[in-house]
Amino acid sequence: MISEADLAAIWLTLKLATTVTILLLLIGTPIAWWLARTRSWWKGPVGAVVALPLVLPPTVLGFYLLVAMGPNGFVGELTQSLGLGTLPFTFWGLVVGSLFYSLPFVVQPIQNAMEALGQRPLEVAATLRAGPWDRFFTVVLPLSRPGFVTAAVLGFAHTVGEFGVVLMIGGNIPGETGVVSVQIYDHVEALEYAQAHVLAGGMLAFSFLVLLGLYGFQRKHPARGLRW
Amino acid sequence: MSNAAGHNGDGTESGLQAQFRLRHPGTHASSFTLDVDLTLPGQGITAIFGQSGSGKTTLLRCVAGLERPEQGRLTVNGETWQDKGLFLPTHRRPLAYVFQESSLFPHLTAQGNLDYATARCHAACSKALYDQVIALMGIEGILHRHPAQLSGGERQRVSIARALLIQPRLLLMDEPLASLDFARKQEILPYLEKLKSTFDLPILYVSHSLDEVARLADQLVLLEQGRTVAQGAAAELFSRIDLPWPSGNEFGVVWQGEVVERNEQWHLARLVCQGSELWVRDAGEALGQKVRVRILARDVSLALACHEDSSILNRLPVTVEDIAPDRDHAMALVRLRAGSNHVIARITYRSIDHLQLLPGKQLWAQIKSVAIVR
């Protein structure tokens, strides 16, 4: 019932989402920490840029990424000079696109959790001789754990559900850029409704279960969700 | 941290010299300015007393380095923590801080919270010290619990133990009892008294409770609207009526005394306090034990003659020294000399007029109740 191509699409989707989630937790944590703590004038603009993918059509994001990463774009010229070729229509191109696309879904829950901590636990740690890095790793990170769980779940799920950006910069190369959402689109184009049903139903169940689990988690650890 | 940044070991610099000037732009209608210049001895408990909003906590936070005043100098036992161009961050200052509300890390057990301190203490934590602190605070049985599973009083005891285990050279306490109800306060106070007598550690203790201050403080700093109104020995300041004490029933003098007799028949103890004798309820103090007693101004009444026919046990011949208005318009504070001590009576202006009280007048103070506070 599930074709080899569909299985490859599922596998690729999971690989993409896992890679992106791990990278986003690494990139998003310092951004979230900075946004949570700074009193700089830059907080507004940076926060807005991080949140842009929430409102932009994915095609707009995809279009700019395509141009930037293309042979004549500044990213493309950089990757070519490093001997990496160009990123569009490759797995790593999809990763880069997804990093932008899912960034707010990771940054905002972590930022909210860190803001909810307040100043007090850090002051307490400082009076117990903990320096800034020590405080970050022994107080901020463990106390923000619910935010990280939410961030990881949302980042993963949102990357799985990505379509517009993939279409713009990934195409549908089996095993390289052919993720589930695009596979469904192709099935429908080809009037293969039975296969489309299987994948679409799978996505629906997956998304529902993820959100159900997340809301259950958030009920136990309240006030750490997204900011909309 | 023995030689942080100061003139260490020249002996003349012991104690705490602090000078801070800090302006909070203020979210309220008025902005707040802290402007203090303090010299405090490097031992015993110094209480920082004032109404809420007087800047007590801000002062303590400046000492801890949690606030950064525009102008400040701070020297603690010969080490400079802050001066022009020098600001030691909080984690480099050999202090400990007990916050008003529970400040235990919620993701660690009580034990984990204590370990957080011992792991970061610069001196090794000996088993003996560890056991002593645990026993002093009475927390042996609750170390495996998370803060959420502890009562307010237990949490504060663990917080104090954690503060001691960092082996500070200065302990800062910001109203450690304020978040507790009366019963919990009574539960913790004896631990604080034991702490004081066990560790030779200077303590800055912020409080707005005269009751706590009378029990604990050796020195007192009185703050009002960000400025120092008075500083000095607690017993001395408590015998002054020209200071802005909060109105009401809590104010009174503190005497040092010694138990010289215990009367088994009446369950009373006789104290001698620098020449004045007092009878108090016998609370089991040993003969010869030094105690601190508190005589509240509201418990002192005045009479022109010595009334043998009254139920009042303690009657002292006194001389009026001065009279000052209370915050309550009907009431006045009358300071009286009793031997080498002072006693203060809070009575109505009507009575002052009736008894024709003037400085120099001799009469009898009837003391309705005396509390041994330590």
CSV table of C-alpha atoms in Angstrom, one decimal, chain B:
chain,number,residue,atom,x,y,z
B,1,MET,CA,39.1,35.3,47.9
B,2,SER,CA,41.5,36.3,50.6
B,3,ASN,CA,43.1,39.2,48.8
B,4,ALA,CA,40.4,40.5,46.5
B,5,ALA,CA,41.2,44.0,45.8
B,6,GLY,CA,41.9,45.9,48.9
B,7,HIS,CA,44.2,46.9,51.7
B,8,ASN,CA,44.0,43.6,53.5
B,9,GLY,CA,45.2,42.9,56.9
B,10,ASP,CA,46.1,46.4,58.1
B,11,GLY,CA,43.7,45.9,60.9
B,12,THR,CA,42.4,49.4,61.0
B,13,GLU,CA,39.9,48.7,58.3
B,14,SER,CA,37.8,46.0,60.0
B,15,GLY,CA,34.1,46.4,59.7
B,16,LEU,CA,32.0,47.7,56.8
B,17,GLN,CA,32.2,51.1,55.3
B,18,ALA,CA,29.6,51.8,52.7
B,19,GLN,CA,28.7,54.9,50.8
B,20,PHE,CA,26.0,54.6,48.1
B,21,ARG,CA,24.1,57.0,46.0
B,22,LEU,CA,21.5,55.5,43.7
B,23,ARG,CA,18.6,57.1,42.0
B,24,HIS,CA,15.7,54.9,40.8
B,25,PRO,CA,13.8,56.8,38.1
B,26,GLY,CA,10.7,55.2,39.7
B,27,THR,CA,7.6,53.9,38.1
B,28,HIS,CA,5.5,55.6,40.7
B,29,ALA,CA,4.8,59.3,40.9
B,30,SER,CA,7.9,60.0,42.8
B,31,SER,CA,11.4,58.7,42.1
B,32,PHE,CA,13.4,57.1,44.8
B,33,THR,CA,16.9,58.1,45.9
B,34,LEU,CA,19.1,56.1,48.2
B,35,ASP,CA,21.9,58.2,49.8
B,36,VAL,CA,23.7,56.5,52.7
B,37,ASP,CA,27.0,56.7,54.3
B,38,LEU,CA,27.5,53.9,56.9
B,39,THR,CA,30.3,52.7,59.1
B,40,LEU,CA,29.4,49.4,60.8
B,41,PRO,CA,31.4,47.1,63.0
B,42,GLY,CA,32.5,43.8,61.5
B,43,GLN,CA,30.7,41.6,63.9
B,44,GLY,CA,27.3,40.8,65.3
B,45,ILE,CA,23.9,41.5,63.8
B,46,THR,CA,23.3,44.9,62.3
B,47,ALA,CA,19.6,45.5,61.7
B,48,ILE,CA,18.6,47.8,58.9
B,49,PHE,CA,15.3,49.1,60.0
B,50,GLY,CA,12.7,51.2,58.2
B,51,GLN,CA,9.2,51.4,56.8
B,52,SER,CA,8.6,49.7,53.5
B,53,GLY,CA,9.9,52.0,50.7
B,54,SER,CA,12.7,53.4,52.9
B,55,GLY,CA,15.4,51.7,50.9
B,56,LYS,CA,16.4,48.9,53.2
B,57,THR,CA,16.4,46.2,50.5
B,58,THR,CA,18.0,48.5,47.9
B,59,LEU,CA,20.8,49.2,50.4
B,60,LEU,CA,21.3,45.4,50.9
B,61,ARG,CA,21.3,44.8,47.2
B,62,CYS,CA,24.0,47.5,46.8
B,63,VAL,CA,26.2,45.7,49.3
B,64,ALA,CA,25.6,42.5,47.4
B,65,GLY,CA,26.4,44.0,44.1
B,66,LEU,CA,22.9,43.2,42.8
B,67,GLU,CA,22.3,46.9,42.2
B,68,ARG,CA,24.9,49.2,40.7
B,69,PRO,CA,24.8,52.6,42.3
B,70,GLU,CA,26.0,55.6,40.3
B,71,GLN,CA,28.3,56.4,43.1
B,72,GLY,CA,29.5,54.0,45.7
B,73,ARG,CA,32.3,52.9,47.9
B,74,LEU,CA,32.2,49.7,49.8
B,75,THR,CA,34.9,48.2,52.0
B,76,VAL,CA,34.2,45.0,54.0
B,77,ASN,CA,36.8,44.0,56.6
B,78,GLY,CA,39.6,45.6,54.7
B,79,GLU,CA,38.6,44.4,51.2
B,80,THR,CA,37.4,47.0,48.7
B,81,TRP,CA,34.4,45.6,46.9
B,82,GLN,CA,33.4,48.8,45.1
B,83,ASP,CA,35.1,52.1,44.4
B,84,LYS,CA,35.7,54.5,41.5
B,85,GLY,CA,36.5,52.2,38.6
B,86,LEU,CA,36.1,49.0,40.6
B,87,PHE,CA,32.9,47.0,40.9
B,88,LEU,CA,33.3,43.4,42.1
B,89,PRO,CA,30.4,41.4,40.6
B,90,THR,CA,28.2,39.6,43.0
B,91,HIS,CA,29.7,36.1,42.4
B,92,ARG,CA,33.2,37.4,43.4
B,93,ARG,CA,32.0,38.9,46.7
B,94,PRO,CA,32.5,36.5,49.7
B,95,LEU,CA,29.0,37.0,50.9
B,96,ALA,CA,25.8,35.1,51.2
B,97,TYR,CA,22.3,36.4,50.8
B,98,VAL,CA,19.0,35.1,52.3
B,99,PHE,CA,16.1,36.4,50.3
B,100,GLN,CA,12.7,37.4,51.6
B,101,GLU,CA,10.8,34.7,49.9
B,102,SER,CA,12.0,31.2,49.3
B,103,SER,CA,14.9,31.3,46.9
B,104,LEU,CA,15.6,27.6,46.6
B,105,PHE,CA,16.2,26.3,43.1
B,106,PRO,CA,13.0,24.4,42.3
B,107,HIS,CA,14.7,21.9,40.1
B,108,LEU,CA,17.0,20.7,42.9
B,109,THR,CA,16.2,18.9,46.1
B,110,ALA,CA,17.0,20.5,49.4
B,111,GLN,CA,20.2,18.5,49.4
B,112,GLY,CA,20.9,19.6,45.8
B,113,ASN,CA,20.5,23.2,46.9
B,114,LEU,CA,23.0,22.7,49.7
B,115,ASP,CA,25.4,21.0,47.3
B,116,TYR,CA,25.1,23.9,44.9
B,117,ALA,CA,26.7,26.1,47.6
B,118,THR,CA,29.4,23.6,48.8
B,119,ALA,CA,30.5,23.0,45.2
B,120,ARG,CA,31.1,26.7,44.7
B,121,CYS,CA,32.5,27.5,48.0
B,122,HIS,CA,36.2,28.5,47.8
B,123,ALA,CA,37.1,26.8,51.0
B,124,ALA,CA,36.6,23.1,51.3
B,125,CYS,CA,33.4,22.2,53.2
B,126,SER,CA,34.4,20.0,56.1
B,127,LYS,CA,32.1,17.2,57.2
B,128,ALA,CA,32.0,18.8,60.6
B,129,LEU,CA,30.8,22.2,59.3
B,130,TYR,CA,28.3,20.5,57.1
B,131,ASP,CA,26.9,18.5,60.0
B,132,GLN,CA,26.9,21.5,62.2
B,133,VAL,CA,24.9,23.6,59.8
B,134,ILE,CA,22.4,20.8,59.1
B,135,ALA,CA,21.9,20.3,62.8
B,136,LEU,CA,21.7,24.0,63.6
B,137,MET,CA,18.9,24.5,61.2
B,138,GLY,CA,17.3,21.2,62.0
B,139,ILE,CA,16.9,20.0,58.4
B,140,GLU,CA,18.3,16.4,58.6
B,141,GLY,CA,15.0,14.8,57.8
B,142,ILE,CA,14.0,16.9,54.8
B,143,LEU,CA,17.0,16.9,52.6
B,144,HIS,CA,15.6,14.5,50.0
B,145,ARG,CA,12.6,16.7,49.3
B,146,HIS,CA,12.0,19.2,46.6
B,147,PRO,CA,11.3,22.8,47.6
B,148,ALA,CA,7.7,22.4,46.5
B,149,GLN,CA,7.3,19.7,49.2
B,150,LEU,CA,8.6,21.8,52.0
B,151,SER,CA,6.7,24.3,54.3
B,152,GLY,CA,7.6,27.9,54.2
B,153,GLY,CA,9.6,27.7,57.4
B,154,GLU,CA,11.5,24.6,56.2
B,155,ARG,CA,12.3,26.3,52.9
B,156,GLN,CA,13.7,29.3,54.7
B,157,ARG,CA,15.8,27.1,57.0
B,158,VAL,CA,17.3,25.3,54.0
B,159,SER,CA,18.0,28.7,52.4
B,160,ILE,CA,19.8,29.8,55.6
B,161,ALA,CA,21.8,26.6,55.7
B,162,ARG,CA,22.7,27.0,52.0
B,163,ALA,CA,23.9,30.6,52.8
B,164,LEU,CA,26.1,29.3,55.7
B,165,LEU,CA,27.6,26.5,53.6
B,166,ILE,CA,29.0,29.0,51.1
B,167,GLN,CA,31.1,30.1,54.1
B,168,PRO,CA,30.6,33.8,53.7
B,169,ARG,CA,32.4,36.6,55.4
B,170,LEU,CA,29.3,38.7,55.4
B,171,LEU,CA,25.7,37.4,55.6
B,172,LEU,CA,23.0,39.5,54.2
B,173,MET,CA,19.4,38.7,55.2
B,174,ASP,CA,16.5,40.5,53.5
B,175,GLU,CA,13.5,40.1,55.8
B,176,PRO,CA,13.9,36.4,56.0
B,177,LEU,CA,10.8,36.0,58.1
B,178,ALA,CA,8.5,38.4,56.2
B,179,SER,CA,6.9,35.8,54.1
B,180,LEU,CA,6.0,33.6,57.1
B,181,ASP,CA,3.1,33.7,59.4
B,182,PHE,CA,3.4,34.3,63.1
B,183,ALA,CA,3.8,30.6,64.1
B,184,ARG,CA,6.5,30.1,61.4
B,185,LYS,CA,8.3,33.2,62.6
B,186,GLN,CA,8.4,31.9,66.1
B,187,GLU,CA,9.8,28.6,64.6
B,188,ILE,CA,12.7,30.3,62.8
B,189,LEU,CA,13.7,33.0,65.3
B,190,PRO,CA,15.4,30.6,67.7
B,191,TYR,CA,17.4,29.3,64.7
B,192,LEU,CA,18.6,32.8,64.0
B,193,GLU,CA,19.6,33.3,67.6
B,194,LYS,CA,21.5,30.1,67.6
B,195,LEU,CA,23.1,31.1,64.3
B,196,LYS,CA,24.3,34.3,65.9
B,197,SER,CA,25.8,32.7,68.9
B,198,THR,CA,27.4,29.8,67.0
B,199,PHE,CA,29.0,31.6,64.0
B,200,ASP,CA,31.3,34.5,64.3
B,201,LEU,CA,29.8,36.1,61.2
B,202,PRO,CA,28.8,39.7,60.7
B,203,ILE,CA,25.2,39.8,59.6
B,204,LEU,CA,23.2,42.6,57.9
B,205,TYR,CA,19.6,42.0,58.7
B,206,VAL,CA,16.9,44.0,56.9
B,207,SER,CA,13.6,44.2,58.8
B,208,HIS,CA,10.5,46.3,59.3
B,209,SER,CA,9.6,44.5,62.4
B,210,LEU,CA,10.7,46.1,65.7
B,211,ASP,CA,10.0,42.8,67.4
B,212,GLU,CA,12.6,41.0,65.3
B,213,VAL,CA,15.1,43.8,65.5
B,214,ALA,CA,14.8,44.0,69.3
B,215,ARG,CA,15.4,40.3,69.6
B,216,LEU,CA,18.3,40.0,67.2
B,217,ALA,CA,20.1,43.2,66.6
B,218,ASP,CA,23.3,44.4,68.2
B,219,GLN,CA,23.6,47.5,66.0
B,220,LEU,CA,20.8,49.3,64.3
B,221,VAL,CA,20.6,51.5,61.2
B,222,LEU,CA,17.4,53.5,60.9
B,223,LEU,CA,16.5,54.4,57.3
B,224,GLU,CA,13.8,56.8,56.2
B,225,GLN,CA,13.2,57.7,52.5
B,226,GLY,CA,16.6,56.4,51.4
B,227,ARG,CA,18.5,58.3,54.1
B,228,THR,CA,20.2,57.2,57.3
B,229,VAL,CA,18.3,58.8,60.2
B,230,ALA,CA,20.5,57.1,62.9
B,231,GLN,CA,23.0,54.4,63.4
B,232,GLY,CA,24.5,52.9,66.5
B,233,ALA,CA,24.1,50.4,69.2
B,234,ALA,CA,20.6,48.9,69.1
B,235,ALA,CA,19.9,49.3,72.9
B,236,GLU,CA,21.0,53.0,72.7
B,237,LEU,CA,18.8,53.8,69.7
B,238,PHE,CA,15.8,52.1,71.3
B,239,SER,CA,16.0,54.5,74.2
B,240,ARG,CA,15.7,57.5,72.0
B,241,ILE,CA,12.3,59.1,71.4
B,242,ASP,CA,13.4,61.7,68.8
B,243,LEU,CA,13.6,59.0,66.1
B,244,PRO,CA,10.9,58.3,63.6
B,245,TRP,CA,9.7,55.0,65.1
B,246,PRO,CA,6.6,53.6,63.6
B,247,SER,CA,3.6,54.5,65.5
B,248,GLY,CA,1.7,51.9,67.5
B,249,ASN,CA,2.4,49.3,70.0
B,250,GLU,CA,5.6,47.7,69.0
B,251,PHE,CA,8.1,50.2,70.3
B,252,GLY,CA,10.0,49.8,73.5
B,253,VAL,CA,13.4,49.8,75.2
B,254,VAL,CA,15.8,46.9,75.4
B,255,TRP,CA,17.8,46.2,78.5
B,256,GLN,CA,20.6,43.8,79.2
B,257,GLY,CA,20.3,41.9,82.4
B,258,GLU,CA,21.4,39.0,84.4
B,259,VAL,CA,19.4,36.4,86.3
B,260,VAL,CA,20.2,36.7,90.0
B,261,GLU,CA,17.4,34.8,91.7
B,262,ARG,CA,14.8,32.2,90.8
B,263,ASN,CA,11.7,32.1,92.9
B,264,GLU,CA,10.3,28.6,92.8
B,265,GLN,CA,7.1,29.4,94.7
B,266,TRP,CA,5.9,32.1,92.2
B,267,HIS,CA,7.8,30.9,89.2
B,268,LEU,CA,9.5,34.2,88.8
B,269,ALA,CA,13.0,35.2,88.1
B,270,ARG,CA,14.7,38.4,89.4
B,271,LEU,CA,17.0,40.2,87.0
B,272,VAL,CA,19.5,42.9,87.6
B,273,CYS,CA,19.8,45.3,84.7
B,274,GLN,CA,22.6,47.8,85.3
B,275,GLY,CA,21.3,48.6,88.8
B,276,SER,CA,17.6,48.3,88.1
B,277,GLU,CA,15.8,45.2,89.4
B,278,LEU,CA,13.0,43.5,87.5
B,279,TRP,CA,10.8,40.5,88.2
B,280,VAL,CA,9.9,38.4,85.1
B,281,ARG,CA,8.2,35.1,84.6
B,282,ASP,CA,10.7,32.3,85.0
B,283,ALA,CA,11.3,30.8,81.6
B,284,GLY,CA,14.0,28.4,82.8
B,285,GLU,CA,17.0,30.6,82.5
B,286,ALA,CA,20.0,29.6,84.7
B,287,LEU,CA,21.3,31.8,87.5
B,288,GLY,CA,23.9,34.1,86.2
B,289,GLN,CA,22.6,33.9,82.6
B,290,LYS,CA,22.7,37.1,80.6
B,291,VAL,CA,19.4,37.9,79.1
B,292,ARG,CA,17.9,40.7,76.9
B,293,VAL,CA,14.6,42.0,78.0
B,294,ARG,CA,12.2,44.3,76.3
B,295,ILE,CA,9.9,46.8,77.9
B,296,LEU,CA,7.3,48.1,75.5
B,297,ALA,CA,6.3,51.7,75.9
B,298,ARG,CA,2.6,50.8,75.9
B,299,ASP,CA,3.2,48.6,79.0
B,300,VAL,CA,4.6,51.4,81.1
B,301,SER,CA,2.3,53.6,83.1
B,302,LEU,CA,3.3,56.5,85.4
B,303,ALA,CA,2.2,57.4,88.9
B,304,LEU,CA,3.2,60.1,91.3
B,305,ALA,CA,3.3,57.7,94.2
B,306,CYS,CA,4.5,54.2,94.6
B,307,HIS,CA,1.3,52.1,94.6
B,308,GLU,CA,1.9,49.1,96.8
B,309,ASP,CA,-1.8,48.3,96.4
B,310,SER,CA,-1.5,47.5,92.7
B,311,SER,CA,-1.1,44.2,90.9
B,312,ILE,CA,1.8,45.5,89.0
B,313,LEU,CA,5.0,43.7,90.0
B,314,ASN,CA,7.7,46.0,88.7
B,315,ARG,CA,7.7,49.6,90.0
B,316,LEU,CA,10.8,51.8,89.4
B,317,PRO,CA,11.6,55.3,90.6
B,318,VAL,CA,12.2,57.4,87.5
B,319,THR,CA,13.0,60.9,86.4
B,320,VAL,CA,11.4,62.5,83.4
B,321,GLU,CA,14.1,63.3,80.8
B,322,ASP,CA,12.1,64.4,77.8
B,323,ILE,CA,8.8,64.2,76.0
B,324,ALA,CA,8.2,63.7,72.3
B,325,PRO,CA,5.0,63.4,70.2
B,326,ASP,CA,4.0,60.0,69.0
B,327,ARG,CA,2.7,59.6,65.5
B,328,ASP,CA,-0.7,59.3,67.1
B,329,HIS,CA,-1.8,62.8,68.0
B,330,ALA,CA,-3.4,61.8,71.3
B,331,MET,CA,-0.2,60.0,72.5
B,332,ALA,CA,3.2,61.1,73.6
B,333,LEU,CA,6.4,59.2,74.3
B,334,VAL,CA,8.0,60.1,77.7
B,335,ARG,CA,11.6,59.1,78.2
B,336,LEU,CA,12.5,58.4,81.8
B,337,ARG,CA,15.7,57.7,83.5
B,338,ALA,CA,15.8,54.6,85.8
B,339,GLY,CA,19.2,54.2,87.3
B,340,SER,CA,21.6,54.0,84.4
B,341,ASN,CA,18.9,52.8,82.1
B,342,HIS,CA,16.1,54.5,80.2
B,343,VAL,CA,12.5,53.4,80.0
B,344,ILE,CA,10.0,54.9,77.7
B,345,ALA,CA,6.3,55.3,78.4
B,346,ARG,CA,3.6,55.8,75.8
B,347,ILE,CA,0.8,57.8,77.5
B,348,THR,CA,-1.8,60.3,76.5
B,349,TYR,CA,-1.2,64.0,76.4
B,350,ARG,CA,-4.1,64.3,78.8
B,351,SER,CA,-2.2,62.3,81.4
B,352,ILE,CA,0.9,64.4,80.8
B,353,ASP,CA,-1.2,67.5,81.5
B,354,HIS,CA,-2.9,65.8,84.5
B,355,LEU,CA,0.4,64.7,86.1
B,356,GLN,CA,2.1,67.9,85.1
B,357,LEU,CA,5.0,66.1,83.6
B,358,LEU,CA,8.1,68.2,82.9
B,359,PRO,CA,11.7,67.2,82.5
B,360,GLY,CA,13.3,66.7,85.9
B,361,LYS,CA,10.1,65.5,87.6
B,362,GLN,CA,10.4,62.4,89.7
B,363,LEU,CA,7.8,59.8,89.8
B,364,TRP,CA,7.1,56.0,89.5
B,365,ALA,CA,7.0,53.9,86.4
B,366,GLN,CA,4.7,50.9,86.7
B,367,ILE,CA,5.8,48.2,84.2
B,368,LYS,CA,2.9,45.9,83.4
B,369,SER,CA,4.9,43.4,81.5
B,370,VAL,CA,8.5,42.6,80.7
B,371,ALA,CA,9.5,40.2,78.0
B,372,ILE,CA,12.7,38.2,77.9
B,373,VAL,CA,13.6,38.4,74.2
B,374,ARG,CA,16.7,36.3,74.5
